[in-house]
Short mmCIF file of C-alpha atoms in Angstrom, two decimals:
data_model
loop_
_atom_site.label_atom_id
_atom_site.label_comp_id
_atom_site.label_asym_id
_atom_site.label_seq_id
_atom_site.Cartn_x
_atom_site.Cartn_y
_atom_site.Cartn_z
CA MET K 1 0.00 0.00 0.00
CA THR K 2 0.93 3.63 -0.23
CA ALA K 3 3.43 5.12 2.18
CA LEU K 4 0.50 6.95 3.80
CA TRP K 5 -0.07 3.93 6.02
CA GLN K 6 3.57 3.10 6.76
CA THR K 7 3.63 4.70 10.21
CA ASP K 8 4.35 2.28 13.05
CA ASP K 9 1.67 3.67 15.35
CA TYR K 10 -1.03 5.98 14.06
CA GLY K 11 -2.73 5.72 17.44
CA VAL K 12 -0.17 8.03 19.05
CA GLN K 13 -0.55 10.56 16.25
CA ALA K 14 -4.34 10.32 16.41
CA ASN K 15 -4.31 10.94 20.17
CA TRP K 16 -2.13 14.02 19.83
CA ALA K 17 -4.00 15.44 16.85
CA CYS K 18 -7.53 14.78 18.15
CA TRP K 19 -6.89 16.21 21.61
CA THR K 20 -5.12 19.26 20.14
CA LEU K 21 -8.08 19.95 17.86
CA PHE K 22 -10.46 19.45 20.77
CA ALA K 23 -8.46 21.89 22.92
CA PHE K 24 -8.67 24.63 20.27
CA THR K 25 -12.39 23.98 19.84
CA CYS K 26 -13.06 23.93 23.57
CA VAL K 27 -11.22 27.23 24.17
CA THR K 28 -13.18 28.89 21.36
CA VAL K 29 -16.52 27.65 22.68
CA VAL K 30 -15.66 28.66 26.27
CA LEU K 31 -14.88 32.18 25.03
CA ARG K 32 -18.20 32.11 23.17
CA VAL K 33 -20.09 31.26 26.36
CA ILE K 34 -18.21 33.96 28.28
CA CYS K 35 -19.22 36.51 25.65
CA ARG K 36 -22.85 35.42 25.86
CA THR K 37 -23.03 35.45 29.66
CA HIS K 38 -20.88 38.47 30.53
CA PHE K 39 -20.88 40.85 27.57
CA VAL K 40 -24.43 40.53 26.32
CA ARG K 41 -27.61 41.85 27.84
CA GLY K 42 -30.04 39.18 28.89
CA GLU K 43 -32.22 37.95 31.69
CA GLY K 44 -30.88 35.63 34.34
CA ARG K 45 -27.41 34.28 35.01
CA LEU K 46 -27.07 32.76 31.55
CA GLY K 47 -27.35 36.13 29.83
CA SER K 48 -28.19 35.71 26.17
CA LEU K 49 -27.41 32.02 25.73
CA GLY K 50 -29.55 30.73 22.90
CA VAL K 51 -30.37 27.54 21.08
CA ASP K 52 -27.25 27.92 18.95
CA ASP K 53 -25.06 27.95 22.07
CA TYR K 54 -26.65 24.84 23.55
CA ILE K 55 -26.36 22.97 20.24
CA THR K 56 -22.68 23.94 20.08
CA MET K 57 -22.08 22.65 23.62
CA VAL K 58 -23.73 19.33 22.75
CA CYS K 59 -21.46 19.06 19.71
CA VAL K 60 -18.42 19.73 21.88
CA ALA K 61 -19.54 16.92 24.19
CA ILE K 62 -19.74 14.54 21.20
CA LEU K 63 -16.28 15.68 20.13
CA LEU K 64 -14.98 14.98 23.63
CA LEU K 65 -16.53 11.51 23.61
CA THR K 66 -14.88 10.82 20.24
CA CYS K 67 -11.46 11.84 21.55
CA ILE K 68 -11.88 9.63 24.62
CA LEU K 69 -12.84 6.66 22.46
CA VAL K 70 -9.87 7.27 20.15
CA SER K 71 -7.58 7.18 23.20
CA ILE K 72 -9.15 3.94 24.42
CA GLY K 73 -8.93 2.35 20.98
CA SER K 74 -5.30 3.40 20.61
CA HIS K 75 -4.54 1.88 24.01
CA HIS K 76 -5.87 -1.44 22.72
CA GLY K 77 -3.69 -1.27 19.62
CA LEU K 78 -5.84 0.54 17.08
CA GLY K 79 -3.48 2.20 14.65
CA ARG K 80 -0.62 -0.25 15.12
CA HIS K 81 0.43 -2.96 12.71
CA MET K 82 -1.37 -6.21 13.43
CA ALA K 83 1.95 -8.05 13.47
CA SER K 84 2.83 -6.19 16.66
CA LEU K 85 -0.41 -7.13 18.46
CA ASP K 86 -1.38 -10.22 20.38
CA PRO K 87 -4.52 -11.97 19.04
CA PRO K 88 -6.73 -10.81 21.96
CA ASP K 89 -5.60 -7.23 21.36
CA ILE K 90 -6.56 -7.52 17.70
CA VAL K 91 -10.13 -8.41 18.69
CA GLU K 92 -10.26 -5.48 21.11
CA ALA K 93 -8.77 -3.09 18.54
CA LEU K 94 -11.33 -4.04 15.91
CA LYS K 95 -14.18 -3.80 18.42
CA TRP K 96 -13.16 -0.27 19.36
CA ASN K 97 -12.78 0.51 15.68
CA ALA K 98 -16.48 -0.21 15.18
CA ILE K 99 -17.46 1.82 18.25
CA ILE K 100 -15.30 4.81 17.31
CA SER K 101 -16.43 4.83 13.70
CA SER K 102 -20.11 4.78 14.66
CA ILE K 103 -19.65 7.79 16.99
CA LEU K 104 -17.05 9.70 14.99
CA ILE K 105 -19.39 10.50 12.10
CA TRP K 106 -21.69 12.38 14.47
CA SER K 107 -18.81 14.66 15.52
CA PHE K 108 -18.67 16.24 12.06
CA SER K 109 -22.38 15.89 11.26
CA LEU K 110 -24.11 17.50 14.24
CA PRO K 111 -22.08 20.75 14.01
CA LYS K 112 -24.07 21.54 10.88
CA PHE K 113 -26.98 22.27 13.23
CA ALA K 114 -24.72 24.71 15.09
CA ILE K 115 -24.07 26.50 11.80
CA ILE K 116 -27.81 26.62 11.04
CA ALA K 117 -28.59 27.95 14.52
CA ILE K 118 -26.01 30.75 14.42
CA LEU K 119 -27.22 31.72 10.94
CA LYS K 120 -30.75 31.93 12.33
CA ARG K 121 -29.54 34.21 15.08
CA ILE K 122 -27.63 36.43 12.67
CA LEU K 123 -30.05 36.54 9.75
CA ASP K 124 -33.39 35.66 11.34
CA TYR K 125 -34.33 34.10 8.01
CA GLY K 126 -37.89 33.22 7.07
CA PRO K 127 -39.81 29.92 7.08
CA LYS K 128 -38.81 28.89 3.54
CA THR K 129 -35.10 29.16 4.31
CA THR K 130 -35.70 27.41 7.63
CA ILE K 131 -37.37 24.49 5.86
CA LEU K 132 -34.54 24.32 3.32
CA PHE K 133 -31.77 24.36 5.94
CA TRP K 134 -33.40 21.82 8.23
CA ALA K 135 -34.37 19.52 5.37
CA LEU K 136 -30.75 19.42 4.22
CA ALA K 137 -29.42 18.91 7.73
CA LEU K 138 -31.95 16.23 8.70
CA SER K 139 -31.43 14.30 5.48
CA SER K 140 -27.72 14.34 6.24
CA GLN K 141 -28.41 13.00 9.74
CA ALA K 142 -30.49 10.20 8.23
CA CYS K 143 -27.47 9.13 6.17
CA ILE K 144 -25.24 9.39 9.23
CA LEU K 145 -27.66 7.31 11.29
CA ALA K 146 -27.79 4.62 8.61
CA THR K 147 -23.99 4.49 8.47
CA SER K 148 -23.67 4.43 12.25
CA VAL K 149 -26.12 1.55 12.59
CA TRP K 150 -24.60 -0.36 9.67
CA TRP K 151 -21.21 -0.45 11.39
CA PHE K 152 -22.77 -2.98 13.76
CA LYS K 153 -25.48 -4.56 11.62
CA GLN K 154 -23.19 -5.50 8.73
CA CYS K 155 -22.25 -8.69 10.58
CA THR K 156 -24.48 -11.34 12.16
CA PRO K 157 -24.05 -11.72 15.06
CA VAL K 158 -22.65 -8.26 15.79
CA GLU K 159 -19.63 -9.70 17.61
CA TYR K 160 -18.55 -11.48 14.44
CA GLY K 161 -17.48 -8.08 13.12
CA TRP K 162 -14.44 -8.15 15.36
CA ASP K 163 -14.19 -11.74 16.57
CA ARG K 164 -13.97 -14.38 13.85
CA SER K 165 -13.57 -17.20 16.34
CA ILE K 166 -17.37 -17.42 16.49
CA ASP K 167 -19.79 -18.48 13.75
CA GLY K 168 -21.34 -15.75 11.65
CA HIS K 169 -21.25 -13.86 8.38
CA CYS K 170 -20.86 -10.28 7.13
CA ALA K 171 -22.34 -8.29 4.27
CA PRO K 172 -20.01 -7.30 1.41
CA VAL K 173 -17.65 -4.43 2.22
CA LYS K 174 -19.03 -2.62 -0.84
CA VAL K 175 -22.18 -1.73 1.10
CA MET K 176 -20.18 0.15 3.72
CA ALA K 177 -18.01 1.68 1.00
CA ASP K 178 -21.04 3.04 -0.84
CA LEU K 179 -22.52 4.42 2.38
CA GLY K 180 -19.21 6.03 3.27
CA TYR K 181 -18.76 7.63 -0.13
CA PHE K 182 -22.29 9.02 -0.28
CA THR K 183 -22.33 10.29 3.31
CA SER K 184 -18.96 12.02 3.00
CA ALA K 185 -19.83 13.54 -0.38
CA TYR K 186 -23.13 14.86 0.97
CA SER K 187 -21.36 16.21 4.06
CA ALA K 188 -18.82 18.01 1.85
CA PHE K 189 -21.63 19.56 -0.19
CA LEU K 190 -23.41 20.82 2.94
CA ASP K 191 -20.18 22.25 4.39
CA LEU K 192 -19.66 24.26 1.22
CA PHE K 193 -23.35 25.22 0.96
CA PHE K 194 -23.57 26.60 4.51
CA ALA K 195 -20.27 28.43 4.01
CA LEU K 196 -21.26 30.26 0.82
CA TYR K 197 -25.07 30.55 0.81
CA PRO K 198 -25.36 33.07 3.70
CA ILE K 199 -22.71 35.49 2.36
CA PRO K 200 -25.07 37.54 0.10
CA LEU K 201 -27.60 37.73 2.94
CA ILE K 202 -24.97 38.87 5.45
CA MET K 203 -23.70 41.54 3.06
CA ARG K 204 -27.20 43.07 3.00
CA LEU K 205 -27.39 43.48 6.78
CA ASN K 206 -27.60 46.97 8.27
CA MET K 207 -24.18 47.09 9.89
CA PRO K 208 -20.72 48.42 9.02
CA LEU K 209 -19.15 46.98 5.88
CA LYS K 210 -16.09 45.88 7.84
CA SER K 211 -18.28 43.85 10.20
CA ARG K 212 -20.20 42.28 7.33
CA ILE K 213 -16.98 41.22 5.65
CA ALA K 214 -15.61 39.84 8.93
CA VAL K 215 -18.71 37.71 9.55
CA SER K 216 -18.76 36.47 5.96
CA ILE K 217 -15.11 35.44 6.19
CA ALA K 218 -15.60 33.77 9.58
CA LEU K 219 -18.53 31.68 8.38
CA GLY K 220 -16.94 31.14 4.98
CA LEU K 221 -13.97 29.49 6.67
CA SER K 222 -16.28 26.57 7.44
CA GLY K 223 -15.70 25.72 3.79
CA LEU K 224 -12.37 24.31 5.01
CA ALA K 225 -14.42 21.43 6.41
CA CYS K 226 -15.48 20.72 2.84
CA ILE K 227 -11.81 20.41 1.86
CA VAL K 228 -11.31 17.88 4.66
CA SER K 229 -14.32 15.89 3.42
CA ILE K 230 -13.02 15.91 -0.15
CA TYR K 231 -9.65 14.66 1.07
CA LYS K 232 -11.40 11.85 2.93
CA LEU K 233 -13.17 10.92 -0.27
CA ALA K 234 -9.83 10.86 -2.07
CA ILE K 235 -8.33 8.31 0.32
CA PHE K 236 -11.47 6.21 0.80
CA GLY K 237 -10.43 4.12 -2.18
CA GLN K 238 -7.26 3.04 -0.40
CA VAL K 239 -9.07 2.37 2.87
CA PHE K 240 -11.78 0.21 1.34
CA GLU K 241 -9.24 -1.57 -0.83
CA ILE K 242 -7.70 -2.82 2.41
CA LEU K 243 -11.11 -3.78 3.79
CA GLU K 244 -12.03 -5.54 0.53
CA LYS K 245 -8.93 -7.73 0.70
CA ASP K 246 -9.30 -8.53 4.35
CA PRO K 247 -12.52 -7.33 6.00
CA THR K 248 -11.49 -7.93 9.60
CA CYS K 249 -9.67 -11.10 8.59
CA GLU K 250 -12.82 -12.94 7.54
CA ASN K 251 -10.87 -15.68 5.75
CA PHE K 252 -9.62 -17.04 9.05
CA SER K 253 -11.58 -19.06 11.53
CA THR K 254 -9.72 -17.72 14.57
CA SER K 255 -7.75 -14.62 15.41
CA SER K 256 -4.67 -16.72 16.12
CA SER K 257 -4.67 -17.82 12.49
CA LEU K 258 -3.53 -14.32 11.58
CA PHE K 259 0.02 -15.39 12.27
CA LEU K 260 2.10 -18.03 10.55
CA ASN K 261 5.55 -18.71 11.97
CA GLY K 262 5.38 -15.32 13.66
CA ASN K 263 4.67 -13.44 10.43
CA LEU K 264 1.56 -11.60 9.38
CA ILE K 265 0.06 -13.31 6.34
CA LYS K 266 -2.78 -10.91 5.58
CA PRO K 267 -2.88 -7.14 4.95
CA ASN K 268 -3.56 -5.06 8.03
CA HIS K 269 -6.28 -2.43 8.04
CA THR K 270 -6.07 -0.92 11.51
CA ASP K 271 -3.56 1.69 10.37
CA PRO K 272 -5.91 3.91 8.30
CA VAL K 273 -8.60 4.00 10.99
CA PRO K 274 -6.99 6.55 13.36
CA TYR K 275 -6.00 8.60 10.33
CA LEU K 276 -9.68 8.86 9.38
CA ASP K 277 -10.44 9.68 13.03
CA ILE K 278 -8.14 12.70 12.80
CA LEU K 279 -9.89 13.91 9.66
CA GLY K 280 -13.35 13.44 11.18
CA VAL K 281 -12.45 15.36 14.34
CA ALA K 282 -10.80 18.07 12.22
CA GLU K 283 -13.97 18.54 10.17
CA GLY K 284 -16.13 18.85 13.28
CA SER K 285 -13.68 21.22 14.98
CA ILE K 286 -13.54 23.51 11.97
CA LEU K 287 -17.33 23.79 11.85
CA LEU K 288 -17.64 24.51 15.59
CA ILE K 289 -14.85 27.09 15.59
CA CYS K 290 -16.25 28.87 12.54
CA ALA K 291 -19.74 28.87 14.07
CA SER K 292 -18.32 30.46 17.24
CA ILE K 293 -16.05 33.15 15.79
CA PRO K 294 -18.93 35.54 14.91
CA THR K 295 -20.07 35.50 18.55
CA LEU K 296 -16.72 36.75 19.87
CA GLY K 297 -17.28 40.35 18.72
CA PRO K 298 -17.83 41.76 22.25
CA LEU K 299 -14.62 40.14 23.47
CA PHE K 300 -12.63 41.61 20.58
CA HIS K 301 -14.06 45.06 21.35
CA PHE K 302 -13.33 44.69 25.05
CA VAL K 303 -9.71 43.70 24.41
CA ARG K 304 -9.28 46.46 21.86
CA GLY K 305 -10.84 49.02 24.21
CA THR K 306 -8.64 47.89 27.09
CA LEU K 307 -5.47 48.06 25.00
CA THR K 308 -6.45 51.45 23.58
CA SER K 309 -7.16 52.83 27.05
CA THR K 310 -3.89 51.45 28.41
CA GLY K 311 -1.92 52.93 25.53
CA GLY K 312 -3.70 56.27 25.89
CA SER K 313 -2.98 56.51 29.61
CA ARG K 314 0.72 55.95 29.02
CA SER K 315 1.00 58.57 26.28
CA MET K 316 -1.17 61.25 27.92
CA PRO K 317 0.88 64.06 29.55
CA ASN K 318 0.36 64.70 33.25
CA GLN K 319 -1.83 67.70 34.00
CA SER K 320 -2.76 69.33 37.28
CA GLY K 321 -6.15 70.17 38.73
CA ASP K 322 -9.58 68.73 38.08
CA ASN K 323 -8.88 68.35 34.35
CA SER K 324 -6.11 65.84 35.09
CA GLN K 325 -8.25 63.90 37.53
CA GLY K 326 -11.22 63.82 35.20
CA ARG K 327 -9.16 62.65 32.27
CA SER K 328 -7.44 59.99 34.36
CA GLY K 329 -10.76 58.76 35.67
CA ALA K 330 -12.14 58.54 32.16
CA ILE K 331 -9.29 56.30 31.16
CA GLY K 332 -9.08 54.24 34.30
CA ASN K 333 -12.77 53.55 34.59
CA GLY K 334 -14.04 54.04 31.09
CA SER K 335 -12.72 51.02 29.21
CA TRP K 336 -15.38 48.60 30.41
CA GLY K 337 -18.11 51.21 30.01
CA LYS K 338 -16.88 52.04 26.54
CA VAL K 339 -17.09 48.43 25.47
CA LYS K 340 -20.54 48.00 26.96
CA GLY K 341 -21.53 51.25 25.27
CA ASP K 342 -20.22 49.98 21.95
CA ASN K 343 -22.31 46.85 22.30
CA LEU K 344 -25.44 48.88 23.02
CA GLU K 345 -24.70 51.10 20.04
CA TYR K 346 -24.46 48.07 17.77
CA ALA K 347 -27.67 46.70 19.22
CA GLU K 348 -29.51 49.91 18.36
CA ARG K 349 -28.22 50.16 14.79
CA GLY K 350 -31.14 48.20 13.42
CA SER K 351 -33.42 51.22 13.19
CA THR K 352 -35.97 51.49 10.41
CA GLY K 353 -37.07 48.14 9.09
CA MET K 354 -34.49 46.36 11.22
CA THR K 355 -34.78 44.35 14.41
CA SER K 356 -32.31 44.96 17.24
CA SER K 357 -29.83 42.19 17.65
CA VAL K 358 -30.40 39.74 20.48
CA ASP K 359 -26.65 39.30 20.61
CA ASP K 360 -25.54 42.89 21.20
CA ILE K 361 -22.48 42.18 19.09
CA PRO K 362 -21.34 44.15 16.05
CA LEU K 363 -22.45 41.58 13.56
CA VAL K 364 -25.92 40.43 14.23
CA PRO K 365 -28.66 42.96 13.58
CA SER K 366 -31.25 40.94 11.70
CA SER K 367 -33.17 41.95 8.63
CA LYS K 368 -36.95 41.69 8.59
CA HIS K 369 -38.87 42.40 5.44
#
């Protein structure tokens, strides 16, 4: 096979990559929640937390579960060459492969709902667009559900999928290959659709051009998830070629038959699995980060206001009397008030024919026609 799979232990790489991606995603979402609860007007302790925020937090939980499962699978040998594993470890590795694969696909599928929810909050689009978005997302989830279930139902009994020491049979690998191709292709299309479709609508919002461009770029970056999906499609052929030759070693009656005189006598297919795990987590992380960036406006303004105030206080010459005290007080105490004032100003910008933003951030006044 190609040198792509010639790494001794993809499990170690998958652990490092998945947890790094999760850390970046988690930090971004935590900052998002801080912005919602501390910088935005709202009732109660949770400030202006909305449906989009709760959906995002659920997606982060799924991403966390995926990373934990990848770590467990790697501990049992997933990602290592079969020749280096004991027969019992091979069974465990393949079992965790099925579990991880059935959960992983949700980590890059559910974030599409986070994108839809943040678009609703920004654009407040009408019922026709709502039906379109949700129809696309739900049809995608139906494909994901079918793939997730098929990971276990392709073999009868289910345990035969990872333990060939028992009697059973499996469906042709082509069924899983077709599901994988279609689901990933559809996911790539939706990633690109949700990245590009809202841009003309955002550019018509009643807010500064610079803010409109910033939001469009932030949401447009979710198109990077489409690139990840396309890359997955490009390597699927190699992955399923391995599975076609040796779908979990189905030509052997027992796991111990994998070895002959200490040598592996069949191709190994545990190596590509963690590599696909990395790509799946990357796709989900990109979507969640891009869905969260537009909500960080108040934080950016607060940091900018703080830095501006600090720089101004250092450069301002000392003056005597009340004028000096008043100016110093304006700088020392005004940064937070300035930021809060900026947020209120942005919230009020939707004047005639516009609805005030529920976010109080410089990129969400919604258009109502």
